[in-house]
Amino acid sequence: MSVTKMAINGKELELPVIVGTEDETGIDISQLRKRSGVVTLDTGYGNTGSCQSAITFINGEKGILRYRGYPIEQIATTTRFPEVCYLLIYGELPTQEQYTEFREGLTHHTLIHEDMKKFFEGYAITAHPMAILSSMVAALSSYYEAAEDDEAMNLNIVRLLAKAKTIAAFSYKKSVGQPFVYPQNHLSYTQNFLHMMFSVPAEPYEVPPVLDEALNLLLILHADHEQNCSTSTVRMVGSSETNLFASISAGINALWGPLHGGANQKVIEMLQHIIDDGGDYKKYVDMAKDKDSPFRLMGFGHRVYKNYDPRAKILKESADQVLGQLGVDDPLLEIAKHLEEIALEDDYFVSRKLYPNVDFYSGILYRAMGIPTNMFTVMFALGRLPGWIAHWREMRLDPAGRIHRPRQIYTGPKMRDVVALAER
Ligand code: SDX
């Protein structure tokens, strides 16, 4: 193993250098404080690796994304979402036998305990579906014991993957005042979700193949993205050995923020606002560049990608194809394309390497499916679920794993004596 030298407080230290399989290089500072008394500071963790992981590789400069070594462009066009779940969680694409068994589990664990339906009655009709999803996922821990061995862990993993889409669909039905629709065992993962969303007792929803394919693509493209905010949250919470359901619930809440998964809802609201305001998209590009304006071009920019997000490229093509096949002419897609055209030639965006990210076009496809805007981040969560689970499992199975407990640099008052209230 190579080392690098560091001089601090008159001491010279040798720190190990870690090199990954794609030549990513990191300085291992795990002994730094013990040997020098100092810590590092990296607000927002833009320069800090929190772990070593074998799940997903991103090269932000080149716009590369691979799940367990497979390029996203190949995964997106040749697999079904349950295959990708298996790949991310267990490390290999399933054989036909493994896939059949895995899908059997996903099919037969889709129902939630009937008692959980009472939870929905307690939510306000205006409850955001992400609030419902995170609390209901945490509530699963009151029905299923924390896993004590691999077999129990795998069963909880299948339960969560299968039930999350039911909770999501039920939260939509609650919001529109329609009765819950139960899953059908003959339907695929994606067909079952759209069935539970849009069937009504009087008329089963016939899932159009073009929308089934689009949903499969969307879930696959969102399935993992290494140490993003919500996945790092799942690892942080899981590091205290809390159960799978509570750890994933924390990830759902982290994803909800408009700077992260909540951006897909904000993109559509932004595009609609531009249209309602007369369609002058140039005005909004100028606002996004204006330091005095809080307005940001939602769906643009990324901490890691300093090139076009490969997922956005695939989604832009899919949006054109799906809307073309449906004969839908969505003005929001046209505005999105105009914004992209201008931004990609404008020095403000070019100099900051701001490109469309996964959230910029995804909402156009969700809209084409009839999914309401406030459900978009739930859709992101359903896609990201296998990634969160894969990282939680990788962290929990790591024999060298320890509770995450970062240090800080204190900047508050120096030591002082309390003055009693009567004398203040
Ligand atoms: C996701 O991490 C992941 O992998 C996330 C994700 C995943 O799959 O898990 O890819 C999913 O969260 C995608 C990102 C979705 N969020 C948005 O689309 C919200 C809009 N984007 C920005 O808020 C921002 O780009 C972030 C949050 C995505 C990234 O923020 P950073 O890395 O902290 O960058 P920054 O805020 O420091 O911006 C750098 C510069 C700043 O200008 P200067 O101070 O240098 O003058 O770029 C500017 C920013 O003002 N900038 C933008 C901008 N994004 C950054 N200016 C206008 N519009 C934007 N969207």
JSON list of N, CA, C and O in Angstrom, two decimals, residues 91-110:
[
{"chain": "A", "resi": 91, "resn": "GLY", "atom": "N", "xyz": [-25.12, -8.27, -5.77]},
{"chain": "A", "resi": 91, "resn": "GLY", "atom": "CA", "xyz": [-23.81, -8.14, -6.45]},
{"chain": "A", "resi": 91, "resn": "GLY", "atom": "C", "xyz": [-23.72, -8.74, -7.84]},
{"chain": "A", "resi": 91, "resn": "GLY", "atom": "O", "xyz": [-22.82, -8.44, -8.60]},
{"chain": "A", "resi": 92, "resn": "GLU", "atom": "N", "xyz": [-24.69, -9.59, -8.20]},
{"chain": "A", "resi": 92, "resn": "GLU", "atom": "CA", "xyz": [-24.66, -10.21, -9.54]},
{"chain": "A", "resi": 92, "resn": "GLU", "atom": "C", "xyz": [-26.06, -10.18, -10.16]},
{"chain": "A", "resi": 92, "resn": "GLU", "atom": "O", "xyz": [-27.07, -10.23, -9.42]},
{"chain": "A", "resi": 93, "resn": "LEU", "atom": "N", "xyz": [-26.14, -10.14, -11.48]},
{"chain": "A", "resi": 93, "resn": "LEU", "atom": "CA", "xyz": [-27.44, -10.30, -12.13]},
{"chain": "A", "resi": 93, "resn": "LEU", "atom": "C", "xyz": [-27.96, -11.71, -11.82]},
{"chain": "A", "resi": 93, "resn": "LEU", "atom": "O", "xyz": [-27.17, -12.66, -11.82]},
{"chain": "A", "resi": 94, "resn": "PRO", "atom": "N", "xyz": [-29.24, -11.86, -11.52]},
{"chain": "A", "resi": 94, "resn": "PRO", "atom": "CA", "xyz": [-29.74, -13.18, -11.11]},
{"chain": "A", "resi": 94, "resn": "PRO", "atom": "C", "xyz": [-29.80, -14.16, -12.29]},
{"chain": "A", "resi": 94, "resn": "PRO", "atom": "O", "xyz": [-30.02, -13.75, -13.44]},
{"chain": "A", "resi": 95, "resn": "THR", "atom": "N", "xyz": [-29.57, -15.44, -11.97]},
{"chain": "A", "resi": 95, "resn": "THR", "atom": "CA", "xyz": [-29.84, -16.47, -12.99]},
{"chain": "A", "resi": 95, "resn": "THR", "atom": "C", "xyz": [-31.37, -16.56, -13.13]},
{"chain": "A", "resi": 95, "resn": "THR", "atom": "O", "xyz": [-32.10, -16.01, -12.29]},
{"chain": "A", "resi": 96, "resn": "GLN", "atom": "N", "xyz": [-31.84, -17.26, -14.12]},
{"chain": "A", "resi": 96, "resn": "GLN", "atom": "CA", "xyz": [-33.28, -17.40, -14.30]},
{"chain": "A", "resi": 96, "resn": "GLN", "atom": "C", "xyz": [-33.92, -17.99, -13.04]},
{"chain": "A", "resi": 96, "resn": "GLN", "atom": "O", "xyz": [-34.96, -17.51, -12.56]},
{"chain": "A", "resi": 97, "resn": "GLU", "atom": "N", "xyz": [-33.24, -18.99, -12.45]},
{"chain": "A", "resi": 97, "resn": "GLU", "atom": "CA", "xyz": [-33.79, -19.63, -11.24]},
{"chain": "A", "resi": 97, "resn": "GLU", "atom": "C", "xyz": [-33.83, -18.63, -10.07]},
{"chain": "A", "resi": 97, "resn": "GLU", "atom": "O", "xyz": [-34.85, -18.49, -9.39]},
{"chain": "A", "resi": 98, "resn": "GLN", "atom": "N", "xyz": [-32.75, -17.89, -9.90]},
{"chain": "A", "resi": 98, "resn": "GLN", "atom": "CA", "xyz": [-32.71, -16.90, -8.81]},
{"chain": "A", "resi": 98, "resn": "GLN", "atom": "C", "xyz": [-33.76, -15.81, -9.04]},
{"chain": "A", "resi": 98, "resn": "GLN", "atom": "O", "xyz": [-34.43, -15.37, -8.11]},
{"chain": "A", "resi": 99, "resn": "TYR", "atom": "N", "xyz": [-33.92, -15.42, -10.30]},
{"chain": "A", "resi": 99, "resn": "TYR", "atom": "CA", "xyz": [-34.87, -14.35, -10.62]},
{"chain": "A", "resi": 99, "resn": "TYR", "atom": "C", "xyz": [-36.31, -14.81, -10.34]},
{"chain": "A", "resi": 99, "resn": "TYR", "atom": "O", "xyz": [-37.10, -14.08, -9.75]},
{"chain": "A", "resi": 100, "resn": "THR", "atom": "N", "xyz": [-36.60, -16.03, -10.74]},
{"chain": "A", "resi": 100, "resn": "THR", "atom": "CA", "xyz": [-37.95, -16.57, -10.50]},
{"chain": "A", "resi": 100, "resn": "THR", "atom": "C", "xyz": [-38.26, -16.59, -9.00]},
{"chain": "A", "resi": 100, "resn": "THR", "atom": "O", "xyz": [-39.31, -16.12, -8.56]},
{"chain": "A", "resi": 101, "resn": "GLU", "atom": "N", "xyz": [-37.29, -17.04, -8.21]},
{"chain": "A", "resi": 101, "resn": "GLU", "atom": "CA", "xyz": [-37.51, -17.12, -6.75]},
{"chain": "A", "resi": 101, "resn": "GLU", "atom": "C", "xyz": [-37.67, -15.70, -6.16]},
{"chain": "A", "resi": 101, "resn": "GLU", "atom": "O", "xyz": [-38.55, -15.44, -5.35]},
{"chain": "A", "resi": 102, "resn": "PHE", "atom": "N", "xyz": [-36.83, -14.78, -6.64]},
{"chain": "A", "resi": 102, "resn": "PHE", "atom": "CA", "xyz": [-36.86, -13.41, -6.11]},
{"chain": "A", "resi": 102, "resn": "PHE", "atom": "C", "xyz": [-38.21, -12.77, -6.44]},
{"chain": "A", "resi": 102, "resn": "PHE", "atom": "O", "xyz": [-38.86, -12.16, -5.60]},
{"chain": "A", "resi": 103, "resn": "ARG", "atom": "N", "xyz": [-38.65, -12.95, -7.68]},
{"chain": "A", "resi": 103, "resn": "ARG", "atom": "CA", "xyz": [-39.92, -12.35, -8.10]},
{"chain": "A", "resi": 103, "resn": "ARG", "atom": "C", "xyz": [-41.10, -12.98, -7.37]},
{"chain": "A", "resi": 103, "resn": "ARG", "atom": "O", "xyz": [-42.08, -12.29, -7.05]},
{"chain": "A", "resi": 104, "resn": "GLU", "atom": "N", "xyz": [-40.99, -14.27, -7.10]},
{"chain": "A", "resi": 104, "resn": "GLU", "atom": "CA", "xyz": [-42.03, -14.95, -6.30]},
{"chain": "A", "resi": 104, "resn": "GLU", "atom": "C", "xyz": [-42.19, -14.22, -4.95]},
{"chain": "A", "resi": 104, "resn": "GLU", "atom": "O", "xyz": [-43.29, -13.93, -4.50]},
{"chain": "A", "resi": 105, "resn": "GLY", "atom": "N", "xyz": [-41.03, -13.91, -4.35]},
{"chain": "A", "resi": 105, "resn": "GLY", "atom": "CA", "xyz": [-41.06, -13.22, -3.06]},
{"chain": "A", "resi": 105, "resn": "GLY", "atom": "C", "xyz": [-41.67, -11.84, -3.19]},
{"chain": "A", "resi": 105, "resn": "GLY", "atom": "O", "xyz": [-42.54, -11.44, -2.41]},
{"chain": "A", "resi": 106, "resn": "LEU", "atom": "N", "xyz": [-41.29, -11.12, -4.25]},
{"chain": "A", "resi": 106, "resn": "LEU", "atom": "CA", "xyz": [-41.82, -9.77, -4.44]},
{"chain": "A", "resi": 106, "resn": "LEU", "atom": "C", "xyz": [-43.33, -9.83, -4.66]},
{"chain": "A", "resi": 106, "resn": "LEU", "atom": "O", "xyz": [-44.08, -8.97, -4.21]},
{"chain": "A", "resi": 107, "resn": "THR", "atom": "N", "xyz": [-43.79, -10.88, -5.34]},
{"chain": "A", "resi": 107, "resn": "THR", "atom": "CA", "xyz": [-45.22, -10.99, -5.63]},
{"chain": "A", "resi": 107, "resn": "THR", "atom": "C", "xyz": [-46.02, -11.33, -4.37]},
{"chain": "A", "resi": 107, "resn": "THR", "atom": "O", "xyz": [-47.10, -10.80, -4.13]},
{"chain": "A", "resi": 108, "resn": "HIS", "atom": "N", "xyz": [-45.46, -12.21, -3.54]},
{"chain": "A", "resi": 108, "resn": "HIS", "atom": "CA", "xyz": [-46.25, -12.72, -2.41]},
{"chain": "A", "resi": 108, "resn": "HIS", "atom": "C", "xyz": [-46.07, -11.94, -1.11]},
{"chain": "A", "resi": 108, "resn": "HIS", "atom": "O", "xyz": [-46.56, -12.35, -0.07]},
{"chain": "A", "resi": 109, "resn": "HIS", "atom": "N", "xyz": [-45.33, -10.84, -1.17]},
{"chain": "A", "resi": 109, "resn": "HIS", "atom": "CA", "xyz": [-45.19, -10.00, 0.03]},
{"chain": "A", "resi": 109, "resn": "HIS", "atom": "C", "xyz": [-45.70, -8.58, -0.22]},
{"chain": "A", "resi": 109, "resn": "HIS", "atom": "O", "xyz": [-45.35, -7.66, 0.50]},
{"chain": "A", "resi": 110, "resn": "THR", "atom": "N", "xyz": [-46.52, -8.44, -1.26]},
{"chain": "A", "resi": 110, "resn": "THR", "atom": "CA", "xyz": [-46.94, -7.08, -1.65]},
{"chain": "A", "resi": 110, "resn": "THR", "atom": "C", "xyz": [-47.98, -6.49, -0.70]},
{"chain": "A", "resi": 110, "resn": "THR", "atom": "O", "xyz": [-48.07, -5.29, -0.52]}
]
